[in-house]
């Protein structure tokens, strides 16, 4: 393997400033399943509520498949004006109490996963990271009119004892984040992930309720104080918009009513409502197919 440290450049002064702080690292990479745009909206929310200083910048040019995910280029009248650029980087932000944390954002690597994992593990060790955390949305047959459930996972299974009985064992194509978390476990590094269960009929839209739910869970598990105040207003507006749109469709209301009954029954007797691996796999494949159509 080519030296993984050649994949990135870092800010030496900021690196020294972070020494001994044992920060939490939150990774929110794009390019895989993220129902309700939970991870993407969370990343934008965190970046908007704190000045972020770039600590590490990866050479994304060697990790990205440009024909799979093409940059957007603007043509104006008779010339090319501008182009969007991809960036995979770790920045330093602060929570509402001034505590610093690390945020890894950008498209997940298309190639060299093992080398990128080795590079990230080197950085995690060098920064003495206390915990590595991620969050995203997973499409599920649940209603938007009930609290958002979370399925958590961790390299220390004893930290996860309250998962809803909606997912038992299932084989799915790996995301880079899951691949990295598995590797972190083999190095005895504490890592956790929170999958917000998003109504499947809202999987392609932004579902702010799931964003608030994962922030609250991250805060509870890490001791951070990530902001949620303005998000509560977005949740109310988002739910009002969803309800207004659905009230015009008796068929949709009937589906939601059925999901509400299933949700309530599952909460009362969770062991009776565990979907099969085939059902979960089918739902997952439908989401990927819809996502692929949107990307075309």
Short mmCIF file of N, CA and C in Angstrom, two decimals, residues 165-248:
data_model
loop_
_atom_site.label_atom_id
_atom_site.label_comp_id
_atom_site.label_asym_id
_atom_site.label_seq_id
_atom_site.Cartn_x
_atom_site.Cartn_y
_atom_site.Cartn_z
N UNK A 165 -37.20 -2.68 17.54
CA UNK A 165 -37.10 -4.00 16.91
C UNK A 165 -37.62 -3.96 15.48
N UNK A 166 -36.94 -3.16 14.65
CA UNK A 166 -37.32 -3.07 13.25
C UNK A 166 -36.22 -3.61 12.35
N UNK A 167 -35.02 -3.76 12.90
CA UNK A 167 -33.90 -4.28 12.13
C UNK A 167 -33.17 -5.30 12.98
N UNK A 168 -33.05 -6.52 12.49
CA UNK A 168 -32.32 -7.56 13.21
C UNK A 168 -31.00 -7.80 12.49
N UNK A 169 -31.01 -8.67 11.50
CA UNK A 169 -29.79 -8.97 10.74
C UNK A 169 -30.11 -8.87 9.26
N UNK A 170 -29.27 -8.13 8.53
CA UNK A 170 -29.53 -7.95 7.10
C UNK A 170 -28.20 -7.65 6.40
N UNK A 171 -28.04 -8.14 5.18
CA UNK A 171 -26.87 -7.87 4.36
C UNK A 171 -27.21 -6.75 3.38
N UNK A 172 -26.39 -5.70 3.37
CA UNK A 172 -26.61 -4.57 2.45
C UNK A 172 -25.26 -4.15 1.86
N UNK A 173 -25.27 -3.49 0.71
CA UNK A 173 -24.01 -2.94 0.18
C UNK A 173 -23.42 -1.94 1.17
N UNK A 174 -22.11 -1.99 1.35
CA UNK A 174 -21.46 -1.17 2.37
C UNK A 174 -21.32 0.28 1.95
N UNK A 175 -21.50 1.17 2.91
CA UNK A 175 -21.08 2.56 2.75
C UNK A 175 -19.64 2.66 3.23
N UNK A 176 -18.95 3.72 2.84
CA UNK A 176 -17.59 3.91 3.35
C UNK A 176 -17.62 4.12 4.86
N UNK A 177 -18.63 4.83 5.36
CA UNK A 177 -18.72 5.10 6.80
C UNK A 177 -18.85 3.81 7.59
N UNK A 178 -19.68 2.88 7.11
CA UNK A 178 -19.83 1.59 7.79
C UNK A 178 -18.54 0.79 7.72
N UNK A 179 -17.89 0.83 6.55
CA UNK A 179 -16.63 0.11 6.34
C UNK A 179 -15.57 0.63 7.32
N UNK A 180 -15.53 1.95 7.48
CA UNK A 180 -14.57 2.55 8.40
C UNK A 180 -14.90 2.21 9.85
N UNK A 181 -16.18 2.25 10.20
CA UNK A 181 -16.55 1.94 11.59
C UNK A 181 -16.15 0.51 11.95
N UNK A 182 -16.32 -0.41 11.03
CA UNK A 182 -15.90 -1.79 11.27
C UNK A 182 -14.40 -1.85 11.54
N UNK A 183 -13.62 -1.10 10.74
CA UNK A 183 -12.17 -1.08 10.94
C UNK A 183 -11.79 -0.42 12.26
N UNK A 184 -12.53 0.61 12.65
CA UNK A 184 -12.26 1.28 13.93
C UNK A 184 -12.44 0.30 15.09
N UNK A 185 -13.44 -0.56 14.98
CA UNK A 185 -13.67 -1.55 16.03
C UNK A 185 -12.51 -2.51 16.19
N UNK A 186 -11.88 -2.86 15.08
CA UNK A 186 -10.74 -3.79 15.16
C UNK A 186 -9.53 -3.13 15.79
N UNK A 187 -9.55 -1.80 15.92
CA UNK A 187 -8.46 -1.07 16.57
C UNK A 187 -8.88 -0.56 17.95
N UNK A 188 -9.98 -1.10 18.46
CA UNK A 188 -10.48 -0.75 19.80
C UNK A 188 -10.79 0.75 19.94
N UNK A 189 -11.20 1.37 18.83
CA UNK A 189 -11.60 2.78 18.86
C UNK A 189 -13.12 2.86 19.01
N UNK A 190 -13.59 3.63 19.97
CA UNK A 190 -15.03 3.78 20.17
C UNK A 190 -15.64 4.56 19.00
N UNK A 191 -16.64 3.97 18.38
CA UNK A 191 -17.36 4.62 17.28
C UNK A 191 -18.84 4.28 17.40
N UNK A 192 -19.68 5.23 17.02
CA UNK A 192 -21.12 5.02 17.05
C UNK A 192 -21.76 5.62 15.82
N UNK A 193 -22.90 5.05 15.42
CA UNK A 193 -23.66 5.59 14.30
C UNK A 193 -25.13 5.59 14.65
N UNK A 194 -25.86 6.58 14.11
CA UNK A 194 -27.28 6.71 14.40
C UNK A 194 -28.06 6.83 13.10
N UNK A 195 -28.86 5.81 12.82
CA UNK A 195 -29.69 5.80 11.62
C UNK A 195 -31.09 6.23 12.01
N UNK A 196 -31.50 7.41 11.56
CA UNK A 196 -32.86 7.87 11.80
C UNK A 196 -33.79 7.14 10.83
N UNK A 197 -34.86 6.55 11.35
CA UNK A 197 -35.80 5.82 10.51
C UNK A 197 -36.80 6.82 9.93
N UNK A 198 -36.62 7.12 8.66
CA UNK A 198 -37.38 8.17 7.97
C UNK A 198 -38.53 7.54 7.18
N UNK A 199 -39.72 8.14 7.21
CA UNK A 199 -40.83 7.62 6.40
C UNK A 199 -40.40 7.42 4.95
N UNK A 200 -40.66 6.25 4.42
CA UNK A 200 -40.16 5.94 3.08
C UNK A 200 -40.74 6.87 2.03
N UNK A 201 -41.93 7.41 2.27
CA UNK A 201 -42.55 8.32 1.30
C UNK A 201 -41.94 9.72 1.36
N UNK A 202 -41.04 9.98 2.33
CA UNK A 202 -40.35 11.26 2.43
C UNK A 202 -38.84 11.09 2.24
N UNK A 203 -38.43 9.93 1.77
CA UNK A 203 -37.00 9.60 1.73
C UNK A 203 -36.20 10.56 0.86
N UNK A 204 -36.81 11.09 -0.21
CA UNK A 204 -36.06 11.95 -1.12
C UNK A 204 -36.08 13.42 -0.72
N UNK A 205 -36.95 13.78 0.22
CA UNK A 205 -37.05 15.17 0.68
C UNK A 205 -36.22 15.37 1.94
N UNK A 206 -36.10 16.63 2.37
CA UNK A 206 -35.43 16.91 3.64
C UNK A 206 -36.45 16.78 4.77
N UNK A 207 -36.16 15.92 5.74
CA UNK A 207 -37.07 15.67 6.87
C UNK A 207 -36.38 16.19 8.13
N UNK A 208 -36.73 17.40 8.53
CA UNK A 208 -36.01 18.07 9.61
C UNK A 208 -36.18 17.37 10.96
N UNK A 209 -37.28 16.67 11.14
CA UNK A 209 -37.49 15.98 12.41
C UNK A 209 -36.40 14.95 12.66
N UNK A 210 -35.95 14.28 11.62
CA UNK A 210 -34.89 13.28 11.78
C UNK A 210 -33.56 13.95 12.14
N UNK A 211 -33.33 15.16 11.62
CA UNK A 211 -32.09 15.88 11.92
C UNK A 211 -32.03 16.23 13.40
N UNK A 212 -33.13 16.76 13.94
CA UNK A 212 -33.18 17.10 15.37
C UNK A 212 -32.98 15.86 16.22
N UNK A 213 -33.59 14.76 15.82
CA UNK A 213 -33.49 13.53 16.61
C UNK A 213 -32.06 13.02 16.69
N UNK A 214 -31.33 13.05 15.57
CA UNK A 214 -29.95 12.54 15.61
C UNK A 214 -29.04 13.51 16.38
N UNK A 215 -29.29 14.81 16.28
CA UNK A 215 -28.48 15.76 17.05
C UNK A 215 -28.65 15.50 18.55
N UNK A 216 -29.89 15.31 18.97
CA UNK A 216 -30.15 15.06 20.39
C UNK A 216 -29.45 13.79 20.85
N UNK A 217 -29.44 12.77 19.99
CA UNK A 217 -28.78 11.51 20.36
C UNK A 217 -27.26 11.68 20.40
N UNK A 218 -26.70 12.41 19.43
CA UNK A 218 -25.27 12.66 19.44
C UNK A 218 -24.86 13.43 20.70
N UNK A 219 -25.64 14.44 21.05
CA UNK A 219 -25.35 15.21 22.26
C UNK A 219 -25.37 14.32 23.50
N UNK A 220 -26.36 13.44 23.57
CA UNK A 220 -26.49 12.57 24.74
C UNK A 220 -25.32 11.60 24.86
N UNK A 221 -24.82 11.11 23.73
CA UNK A 221 -23.77 10.09 23.75
C UNK A 221 -22.37 10.68 23.86
N UNK A 222 -22.17 11.90 23.38
CA UNK A 222 -20.82 12.47 23.31
C UNK A 222 -20.55 13.54 24.36
N UNK A 223 -21.60 14.14 24.92
CA UNK A 223 -21.41 15.27 25.82
C UNK A 223 -21.28 16.59 25.12
N UNK A 224 -21.38 16.60 23.78
CA UNK A 224 -21.38 17.85 23.03
C UNK A 224 -22.71 18.58 23.23
N UNK A 225 -22.72 19.85 22.86
CA UNK A 225 -23.95 20.65 22.92
C UNK A 225 -24.17 21.26 21.54
N UNK A 226 -24.45 20.39 20.57
CA UNK A 226 -24.73 20.87 19.21
C UNK A 226 -26.09 21.57 19.21
N UNK A 227 -26.23 22.68 18.48
CA UNK A 227 -27.45 23.50 18.54
C UNK A 227 -28.64 22.84 17.84
N UNK A 228 -29.83 23.06 18.40
CA UNK A 228 -31.07 22.56 17.79
C UNK A 228 -32.16 23.63 17.74
N UNK A 229 -31.93 24.80 18.34
CA UNK A 229 -32.99 25.79 18.55
C UNK A 229 -33.73 26.15 17.27
N UNK A 230 -33.04 26.64 16.26
CA UNK A 230 -33.72 27.07 15.05
C UNK A 230 -34.29 25.89 14.25
N UNK A 231 -33.73 24.70 14.47
CA UNK A 231 -34.24 23.52 13.79
C UNK A 231 -35.65 23.17 14.23
N UNK A 232 -36.00 23.47 15.48
CA UNK A 232 -37.35 23.17 15.96
C UNK A 232 -38.39 23.92 15.13
N UNK A 233 -38.08 25.15 14.76
CA UNK A 233 -38.99 25.92 13.92
C UNK A 233 -39.12 25.28 12.55
N UNK A 234 -38.01 24.79 12.02
CA UNK A 234 -38.04 24.13 10.71
C UNK A 234 -38.85 22.84 10.76
N UNK A 235 -38.75 22.14 11.88
CA UNK A 235 -39.54 20.90 12.04
C UNK A 235 -41.02 21.21 11.96
N UNK A 236 -41.47 22.21 12.69
CA UNK A 236 -42.89 22.57 12.70
C UNK A 236 -43.37 22.99 11.31
N UNK A 237 -42.57 23.81 10.64
CA UNK A 237 -42.94 24.26 9.30
C UNK A 237 -42.94 23.09 8.31
N UNK A 238 -41.95 22.21 8.44
CA UNK A 238 -41.84 21.05 7.57
C UNK A 238 -43.04 20.11 7.72
N UNK A 239 -43.42 19.83 8.99
CA UNK A 239 -44.55 18.95 9.24
C UNK A 239 -45.86 19.57 8.76
N UNK A 240 -46.00 20.89 8.95
CA UNK A 240 -47.20 21.57 8.48
C UNK A 240 -47.33 21.48 6.97
N UNK A 241 -46.20 21.64 6.27
CA UNK A 241 -46.20 21.54 4.81
C UNK A 241 -46.55 20.13 4.35
N UNK A 242 -45.97 19.13 5.03
CA UNK A 242 -46.26 17.73 4.67
C UNK A 242 -47.73 17.42 4.88
N UNK A 243 -48.28 17.84 6.03
CA UNK A 243 -49.68 17.57 6.32
C UNK A 243 -50.61 18.25 5.34
N UNK A 244 -50.29 19.50 4.97
CA UNK A 244 -51.13 20.23 4.02
C UNK A 244 -51.16 19.54 2.67
N UNK A 245 -50.01 19.03 2.25
CA UNK A 245 -49.93 18.35 0.97
C UNK A 245 -50.69 17.02 0.99
N UNK A 246 -50.59 16.31 2.12
CA UNK A 246 -51.22 14.99 2.20
C UNK A 246 -52.71 15.06 2.45
N UNK A 247 -53.18 16.15 3.03
CA UNK A 247 -54.61 16.28 3.30
C UNK A 247 -55.44 16.30 2.02
N UNK A 248 -54.81 16.59 0.91
CA UNK A 248 -55.52 16.60 -0.36
C UNK A 248 -55.58 15.25 -1.03
#
